[in-house]
Amino acid sequence: MLTTSIANPSNVTSLAERRLLHETVVDQLRDLIVQGELAPETKLNERVLAERLGTSRTPLREAIKFLASEGLVELLPNRGAVVAALKPEKMQEVFVVLGALEALAGDLACRNASEADIADIRALHYHMLAHHARGELAHYFRYNQQIHQRIIDCAGNATLAQAWRAMNAHVKRARYLANLSGERWDKAVKEHEEMIEALTRRDGAKLQMLLRDHLANKLVMVMEALQARKTEVVR
Amino acid sequence: MLTTSIANPSNVTSLAERRLLHETVVDQLRDLIVQGELAPETKLNERVLAERLGTSRTPLREAIKFLASEGLVELLPNRGAVVAALKPEKMQEVFVVLGALEALAGDLACRNASEADIADIRALHYHMLAHHARGELAHYFRYNQQIHQRIIDCAGNATLAQAWRAMNAHVKRARYLANLSGERWDKAVKEHEEMIEALTRRDGAKLQMLLRDHLANKLVMVMEALQARKTEVVR
DNA sequence: TCGGCTATTTTTGCATACAAAAAATGATTG
DNA sequence: CAATCATTTTTTGTATGCAAAAATAGCCGA
């Protein structure tokens, strides 16, 4: 699942908690950044943030260092940390790398996925189609993400999966800005259709290519969204 | 010392670069792990390690969290952290991902590298040849690493470079175990020869292929080294 | 001797205290 | 009035303190 239930605002003390505070803080902070609640280039005030997350500065700082390694925050010596900027150039870089990783994953998935795996992915695909038909963007994104995630998982390479997740965090962040136009959305769905087909036929070379193209198109959408945001700010 | 001498051109972190204890500790700890001074699966005792690095537990813990995100250490809830294990399966995974990243970098480098860049890389190559001729393994490795690093840098994608560095850390760690046999070593050098040639001709497709093969061969060597270490322990 | 229980020690996880650096404020002077 | 510098305030970076969990040692009984 994408987000851990954030429900728990206050105490962690009452129940016997297996999970470490550090991890929950990492997840909470990552969600705040990915979902845009902490906008790009926002300064992270440790005292304020720690209070907001119901913890002290120590675990928060550890979480910040962890996310810095993922690239979601940037460390400024003696000046704390800021949410990583969301620059077009950075997005281009991320998409290039993500393209290579997904292409690899697609190829591996075609070899390693079980029939049950493929059936699952196809099921997710139909859910996604349903939400597309109803114009339910948020739900569409959710299933879209799950499909990509499952393809990665089917590659059977945990290291690849982790690298992908880190890159994908940046993309997800941009997604929250994107307003899919009807025609672009239809095109994306069509591409998914072909991807599912290639996966079913276990045509690794084809899937690889489709994933690359799909990502290239996503990049175009994200860049447009970033451009729109920029002019909006200026206006 | 390897990492410090690299005098890095492409920035891993942000613009403002000033010395901070945290960064120092991260680099020191990473070196200890990569160079095998802290062996795989070693428990990291915070008090002892902090004293060894001349600092307190707080910055050390932050460094540990940072490296955990890079995958060099593993966090055990309520039981601290250990140096990541060096398992054959993990190595296979890393090499597959690294193959995709280097292939991508090779392709991009063929397009983006300046003539001066290529000349630099060729110069490094000849240094490497010299050390190979003299059987100076450590120096050979150093130039070998620099060549790969420079190819990555020439791709002109800082995000790619960072992902590569993280993966490469795992490989470097395994390197310190590897004793190159004469014939394998000769083969590796020959592969480098071809790579330099492809880069000079800016034949991206060819370089991509060569890098993949080169890495596949490296994997074989690493696996043999791991196997040897295992039997050695058993014996 | 061995296994399991409790008590002690060690170690981790989190909070807080303190010092140094940066930012904000304000006063003085040209 | 602006600019610069000194002073206060805030924020970060590091060390330390303390409670809880884990590891270890010691003890007893079968």
XYZ file of C-alpha atoms (C1' of nucleotides) in Angstrom:
530
model
C 0.000 0.000 0.000
C 1.184 3.457 -0.680
C 0.509 5.271 2.529
C 0.612 3.911 6.005
C -2.445 4.972 7.919
C -1.577 8.400 9.185
C -4.502 8.294 11.564
C -2.334 8.248 14.641
C -1.576 11.860 15.500
C -0.720 11.782 19.159
C 0.590 9.084 21.398
C 2.476 5.999 20.418
C 3.115 4.938 23.947
C -0.032 3.176 25.040
C 0.115 -0.022 23.029
C 3.052 -2.339 22.770
C 4.500 -0.859 19.623
C 6.808 -3.109 17.619
C 7.427 -0.434 15.088
C 10.057 2.164 15.674
C 9.187 5.804 15.882
C 11.918 6.498 13.409
C 10.176 4.503 10.694
C 6.778 6.031 11.237
C 8.327 9.466 11.101
C 10.090 8.590 7.852
C 6.834 7.398 6.327
C 4.846 10.355 7.578
C 7.410 12.833 6.361
C 7.735 11.108 3.006
C 3.977 11.231 2.561
C 3.875 14.910 3.448
C 6.474 15.584 0.783
C 5.147 13.273 -1.910
C 1.601 14.507 -1.512
C 2.774 18.075 -1.713
C 1.611 19.107 1.728
C 5.180 20.171 2.252
C 5.805 22.040 -0.978
C 9.107 21.849 -2.830
C 11.801 24.060 -1.348
C 9.942 24.414 1.928
C 12.332 24.886 4.807
C 11.995 22.131 7.377
C 11.888 23.716 10.793
C 12.831 20.943 13.156
C 11.053 22.247 16.223
C 7.785 22.906 14.389
C 7.847 19.682 12.387
C 8.700 17.569 15.392
C 5.750 19.016 17.259
C 3.496 18.469 14.250
C 4.510 14.814 14.075
C 4.239 14.394 17.809
C 7.855 13.537 18.442
C 11.133 15.147 19.386
C 13.830 16.517 17.172
C 16.099 13.476 17.394
C 13.978 10.943 15.495
C 12.890 13.674 13.119
C 16.471 14.520 12.268
C 17.212 10.860 11.665
C 14.235 10.688 9.339
C 15.433 13.767 7.491
C 18.838 12.182 6.941
C 17.197 9.032 5.658
C 15.058 10.946 3.179
C 18.052 13.027 2.164
C 19.661 9.837 0.963
C 16.517 9.129 -1.065
C 16.830 12.596 -2.529
C 13.500 13.935 -1.277
C 15.129 16.528 0.961
C 18.325 18.473 0.592
C 20.682 19.189 3.439
C 22.104 22.668 3.820
C 25.068 22.645 6.195
C 24.287 24.661 9.318
C 21.039 25.748 7.746
C 18.948 22.657 8.154
C 17.067 20.973 5.354
C 14.575 21.856 2.666
C 12.154 19.798 0.608
C 13.889 18.977 -2.656
C 13.077 21.333 -5.487
C 10.888 20.059 -8.296
C 12.760 21.278 -11.295
C 12.063 20.286 -14.895
C 15.692 19.251 -15.389
C 15.525 16.987 -12.381
C 12.322 15.428 -13.691
C 13.938 14.725 -17.029
C 16.799 13.012 -15.277
C 14.513 10.968 -13.082
C 12.403 9.819 -16.008
C 15.430 8.703 -17.971
C 16.604 6.554 -15.084
C 13.117 5.333 -14.339
C 12.750 4.361 -17.969
C 15.812 2.154 -17.784
C 14.654 0.580 -14.542
C 11.120 -0.113 -15.725
C 12.311 -1.463 -19.031
C 14.567 -3.860 -17.172
C 11.751 -4.801 -14.842
C 9.377 -5.420 -17.732
C 11.831 -7.727 -19.404
C 12.454 -9.668 -16.206
C 8.759 -9.779 -15.377
C 7.982 -11.429 -18.697
C 10.327 -14.233 -17.728
C 9.611 -14.555 -14.046
C 5.988 -13.681 -13.478
C 3.655 -16.537 -12.669
C 0.361 -16.880 -14.488
C -1.333 -15.852 -11.266
C 0.776 -12.697 -11.135
C -0.239 -11.771 -14.637
C -3.866 -12.475 -13.850
C -3.615 -10.166 -10.851
C -2.113 -7.403 -12.910
C -4.779 -7.817 -15.525
C -7.415 -7.561 -12.811
C -5.833 -4.318 -11.604
C -5.874 -3.136 -15.190
C -9.631 -3.635 -15.451
C -10.200 -1.813 -12.207
C -8.187 1.009 -13.649
C -10.237 0.973 -16.834
C -13.410 1.245 -14.798
C -12.149 4.303 -12.974
C -10.982 5.809 -16.228
C -14.431 5.313 -17.680
C -15.929 7.173 -14.729
C -13.321 9.898 -14.870
C -12.194 9.141 -11.329
C -8.673 10.451 -11.517
C -7.511 9.714 -7.985
C -8.646 6.118 -8.133
C -7.176 5.779 -11.589
C -3.791 6.906 -10.296
C -3.980 4.477 -7.422
C -4.477 1.473 -9.687
C -2.008 2.802 -12.187
C 0.624 2.938 -9.482
C -0.273 -0.524 -8.294
C 0.128 -1.964 -11.768
C 3.565 -0.494 -12.196
C 4.492 -1.591 -8.714
C 3.362 -5.144 -9.430
C 5.353 -5.321 -12.628
C 8.423 -4.263 -10.704
C 7.707 -6.848 -8.042
C 7.311 -9.566 -10.651
C 10.827 -8.896 -11.825
C 11.877 -10.666 -8.649
C 14.713 -8.290 -7.872
C 14.362 -6.535 -4.516
C 17.298 -4.244 -5.217
C 15.693 -3.116 -8.438
C 12.422 -2.601 -6.602
C 14.046 -0.377 -4.024
C 15.831 1.738 -6.605
C 12.579 2.072 -8.491
C 10.679 3.156 -5.409
C 13.149 5.937 -4.705
C 12.907 7.264 -8.254
C 9.172 6.845 -8.353
C 8.716 8.989 -5.253
C 9.837 11.978 -7.272
C 7.389 11.158 -10.027
C 4.501 10.662 -7.642
C 5.211 14.081 -6.242
C 4.838 15.610 -9.677
C 1.689 13.621 -10.330
C -0.230 15.532 -7.743
C 0.176 18.563 -9.947
C -0.859 16.913 -13.160
C -4.319 17.440 -14.562
C -4.710 14.829 -17.239
C -6.392 16.180 -20.306
C -8.973 13.785 -21.781
C -6.988 12.873 -24.832
C -3.709 12.343 -23.028
C -5.504 10.229 -20.505
C -7.046 8.078 -23.223
C -3.649 7.625 -24.766
C -2.119 6.533 -21.486
C -4.871 3.977 -21.041
C -4.293 2.682 -24.544
C -0.610 2.257 -23.792
C -1.486 0.289 -20.699
C -3.703 -1.900 -22.822
C -0.743 -2.771 -25.027
C 1.502 -3.320 -22.053
C -0.875 -5.837 -20.554
C -1.060 -7.598 -23.870
C 2.708 -7.814 -24.198
C 3.016 -9.068 -20.644
C 0.401 -11.739 -21.305
C 2.328 -12.882 -24.354
C 5.488 -12.605 -22.279
C 7.066 -10.524 -24.983
C 9.843 -8.930 -22.975
C 11.359 -6.901 -25.782
C 8.014 -5.412 -26.667
C 7.052 -4.646 -23.070
C 10.394 -2.992 -22.551
C 9.752 -0.705 -25.475
C 6.210 0.072 -24.431
C 7.289 0.978 -20.927
C 9.928 3.329 -22.260
C 7.411 5.068 -24.495
C 4.830 5.181 -21.761
C 7.279 6.880 -19.438
C 8.354 9.296 -22.138
C 4.725 10.328 -22.546
C 4.313 10.648 -18.805
C 7.306 12.932 -18.786
C 5.677 15.177 -21.342
C 2.601 15.450 -19.155
C 4.604 16.209 -16.073
C 6.627 18.838 -17.865
C 3.440 20.506 -19.060
C 2.100 20.486 -15.538
C 5.292 22.028 -14.217
C 5.178 24.638 -16.927
C 1.561 25.419 -16.092
C 2.389 25.760 -12.433
C 5.212 28.107 -13.237
C 3.120 30.460 -15.349
C 0.435 30.295 -12.690
C 2.845 31.499 -10.086
C 4.052 34.261 -12.358
C 0.605 35.395 -13.389
C 41.461 6.990 0.294
C 39.137 6.220 -2.538
C 36.038 8.276 -2.071
C 37.678 11.417 -0.837
C 40.234 11.516 -3.616
C 37.552 11.529 -6.282
C 37.125 15.291 -5.936
C 33.682 14.867 -7.354
C 32.523 16.985 -10.257
C 28.854 15.992 -10.221
C 27.342 16.875 -6.905
C 25.595 14.244 -4.868
C 24.071 16.691 -2.448
C 23.151 20.306 -2.853
C 24.887 23.441 -3.866
C 26.190 24.815 -0.601
C 29.010 22.492 0.324
C 30.509 23.126 3.715
C 32.131 20.686 6.067
C 29.777 19.155 8.530
C 30.467 16.461 11.036
C 27.521 14.492 9.766
C 28.962 14.255 6.266
C 32.354 13.335 7.611
C 30.910 10.550 9.686
C 28.878 9.240 6.764
C 31.958 9.137 4.554
C 34.121 7.532 7.207
C 31.557 4.901 7.994
C 30.924 4.183 4.340
C 34.628 3.713 3.766
C 34.902 1.370 6.720
C 32.118 -0.743 5.277
C 33.161 -0.624 1.629
C 36.773 -1.439 2.407
C 35.696 -4.347 4.529
C 37.158 -3.055 7.769
C 33.675 -3.485 9.127
C 32.854 -6.928 7.808
C 29.417 -7.865 6.501
C 26.912 -8.611 9.257
C 29.044 -6.907 11.881
C 26.927 -5.429 14.622
C 27.376 -1.687 14.893
C 27.830 -0.813 18.531
C 26.972 2.845 18.789
C 29.044 3.679 21.821
C 32.169 1.933 20.532
C 31.841 3.191 16.973
C 31.142 6.755 18.067
C 34.287 6.727 20.163
C 36.266 5.261 17.276
C 35.122 8.039 14.963
C 35.659 10.672 17.614
C 32.089 11.825 17.919
C 28.982 11.208 19.948
C 26.142 8.801 19.299
C 23.793 11.356 17.797
C 25.677 12.161 14.578
C 26.659 8.533 14.283
C 23.053 7.422 14.463
C 22.138 9.946 11.790
C 24.916 8.598 9.595
C 23.681 5.057 10.146
C 20.195 6.045 9.039
C 21.627 7.682 5.955
C 23.604 4.604 5.000
C 20.621 2.409 5.738
C 18.804 4.212 2.973
C 21.740 3.447 0.684
C 21.433 -0.197 1.685
C 24.904 -0.537 3.208
C 23.552 -1.153 6.696
C 20.396 -2.837 7.891
C 18.291 -1.590 10.759
C 17.032 -4.075 13.305
C 14.251 -2.586 15.432
C 15.378 -2.255 19.028
C 18.530 -4.127 18.167
C 20.517 -1.474 16.424
C 22.112 -1.895 13.037
C 24.415 -4.320 11.270
C 26.589 -4.035 8.187
C 24.553 -5.357 5.269
C 25.219 -8.992 4.431
C 27.160 -9.779 1.262
C 25.072 -12.561 -0.199
C 25.474 -13.989 -3.691
C 21.782 -13.395 -4.427
C 22.129 -9.768 -3.476
C 25.191 -9.435 -5.708
C 23.306 -10.885 -8.637
C 20.536 -8.371 -8.096
C 22.935 -5.466 -7.808
C 24.784 -6.423 -10.968
C 21.586 -6.665 -12.961
C 20.571 -3.162 -11.924
C 24.080 -1.834 -12.352
C 24.136 -3.316 -15.830
C 21.042 -1.372 -16.796
C 22.412 1.841 -15.299
C 25.820 1.566 -16.915
C 24.339 0.636 -20.261
C 22.175 3.727 -20.078
C 25.137 5.827 -19.030
C 27.263 4.471 -21.863
C 24.630 5.345 -24.397
C 24.209 8.851 -23.025
C 27.955 9.349 -22.711
C 28.429 8.598 -26.395
C 26.090 11.459 -27.167
C 27.087 13.968 -24.523
C 30.769 13.514 -23.824
C 33.077 16.207 -25.109
C 36.204 15.269 -26.993
C 38.177 16.399 -23.960
C 36.156 14.038 -21.764
C 36.926 11.124 -24.038
C 40.588 12.075 -24.123
C 40.619 12.099 -20.325
C 39.038 8.694 -20.156
C 41.500 7.333 -22.670
C 44.330 8.725 -20.576
C 42.943 6.947 -17.520
C 42.731 3.818 -19.628
C 46.434 3.945 -20.431
C 47.304 4.486 -16.799
C 45.258 1.423 -16.077
C 47.060 -0.558 -18.753
C 50.384 0.393 -17.216
C 49.339 -0.868 -13.815
C 47.955 -4.019 -15.367
C 51.273 -4.610 -17.081
C 53.045 -4.316 -13.743
C 50.489 -6.467 -11.977
C 49.621 -3.693 -9.572
C 46.133 -4.738 -8.635
C 45.218 -1.963 -6.234
C 46.251 0.777 -8.632
C 44.505 -1.039 -11.449
C 41.271 -1.050 -9.479
C 41.611 2.624 -8.732
C 41.868 3.593 -12.385
C 39.243 1.074 -13.357
C 36.833 2.707 -10.936
C 37.726 6.152 -12.185
C 37.034 5.155 -15.766
C 33.603 3.824 -14.943
C 32.939 6.874 -12.808
C 33.921 9.200 -15.626
C 31.678 7.430 -18.100
C 28.792 7.858 -15.701
C 29.616 11.510 -15.234
C 29.759 12.050 -18.978
C 26.182 10.896 -19.239
C 25.333 14.273 -17.737
C 22.626 12.933 -15.451
C 23.301 13.593 -11.778
C 20.361 11.446 -10.708
C 21.744 8.534 -12.668
C 25.156 9.156 -11.155
C 23.786 9.029 -7.645
C 21.868 5.813 -8.240
C 24.976 4.312 -9.782
C 27.127 5.292 -6.838
C 24.801 3.605 -4.402
C 24.800 0.374 -6.402
C 28.508 0.548 -7.021
C 29.253 0.749 -3.316
C 28.043 -2.827 -2.977
C 30.250 -3.933 -5.829
C 33.305 -2.157 -4.480
C 32.777 -3.970 -1.229
C 32.943 -7.297 -3.007
C 35.981 -6.200 -4.976
C 38.129 -6.158 -1.906
C 37.640 -9.891 -1.720
C 38.385 -10.614 -5.342
C 41.761 -11.937 -6.392
C 41.859 -11.562 -10.132
C 43.341 -14.556 -11.853
C 45.709 -13.662 -14.672
C 43.497 -14.766 -17.481
C 40.341 -13.149 -16.150
C 42.275 -9.985 -15.608
C 43.555 -10.001 -19.173
C 40.032 -10.496 -20.405
C 38.734 -7.576 -18.374
C 41.450 -5.361 -19.807
C 40.577 -6.456 -23.312
C 36.953 -5.583 -22.687
C 38.018 -2.144 -21.531
C 40.008 -1.781 -24.714
C 36.862 -2.372 -26.753
C 34.842 -0.044 -24.588
C 37.262 2.800 -25.119
C 37.140 2.165 -28.819
C 33.348 2.222 -28.919
C 33.289 5.412 -26.873
C 35.786 7.037 -29.215
C 33.595 6.101 -32.181
C 30.586 7.273 -30.125
C 28.882 4.009 -30.886
C 26.314 4.047 -28.094
C 24.643 0.772 -28.968
C 27.962 -1.029 -29.005
C 29.201 0.528 -25.776
C 25.943 -0.374 -24.090
C 26.423 -3.998 -25.065
C 30.068 -4.064 -24.029
C 29.283 -2.600 -20.631
C 26.618 -5.208 -20.035
C 28.983 -8.020 -20.937
C 31.773 -6.502 -18.895
C 29.548 -6.359 -15.847
C 28.335 -9.893 -16.414
C 31.937 -11.048 -16.369
C 32.653 -9.029 -13.271
C 29.702 -10.731 -11.628
C 31.203 -14.121 -12.377
C 34.446 -13.089 -10.725
C 32.695 -11.714 -7.686
C 30.629 -14.844 -7.335
C 33.742 -16.973 -7.471
C 35.354 -14.818 -4.825
C 32.314 -15.127 -2.602
C 32.301 -18.864 -3.126
C 35.984 -19.041 -2.258
C 35.451 -17.034 0.888
C 32.636 -19.322 1.909
C 34.666 -22.516 1.544
C 37.523 -20.794 3.293
C 35.328 -20.116 6.298
C 34.087 -23.702 6.306
C 37.494 -25.235 5.939
C 24.936 -31.240 32.895
C 21.303 -29.048 31.157
C 17.323 -26.115 30.805
C 14.787 -22.447 32.278
C 14.012 -18.669 35.346
C 15.340 -14.224 37.445
C 18.560 -10.466 38.249
C 22.091 -7.612 36.450
C 24.361 -5.295 32.841
C 24.502 -3.452 28.436
C 22.574 -1.230 24.556
C 19.286 1.008 22.134
C 15.668 4.696 21.364
C 14.005 8.977 22.496
C 14.098 13.398 24.916
C 16.428 17.222 26.478
C 20.297 20.399 27.436
C 23.775 23.206 25.780
C 26.892 25.483 22.488
C 27.675 27.421 17.994
C 25.971 29.257 13.926
C 22.617 31.830 11.381
C 18.763 34.994 11.195
C 16.291 38.818 12.884
C 16.159 43.055 15.148
C 17.472 47.474 16.081
C 20.420 51.280 16.879
C 23.829 54.420 15.189
C 26.011 57.153 11.826
C 27.097 59.027 7.442
C 16.911 57.460 4.715
C 19.972 53.813 3.821
C 23.578 51.020 5.238
C 26.379 48.898 8.429
C 27.368 46.952 12.543
C 26.192 45.264 17.230
C 22.872 42.771 19.873
C 19.199 39.766 20.611
C 16.605 35.813 19.158
C 16.050 31.740 16.760
C 17.661 27.528 14.838
C 20.762 24.124 14.070
C 24.402 20.688 15.498
C 26.209 17.864 19.061
C 26.451 15.851 23.578
C 24.349 13.871 27.409
C 20.655 11.870 30.317
C 17.150 8.568 31.086
C 13.834 4.862 30.417
C 12.800 0.651 28.019
C 14.247 -3.243 25.539
C 17.694 -6.766 24.733
C 21.691 -9.354 26.007
C 24.178 -11.537 29.529
C 25.199 -13.687 33.696
C 23.983 -16.128 37.634
C 21.116 -19.217 40.124
C 18.277 -23.033 41.111
C 16.256 -27.436 40.473
C 15.478 -31.546 37.953
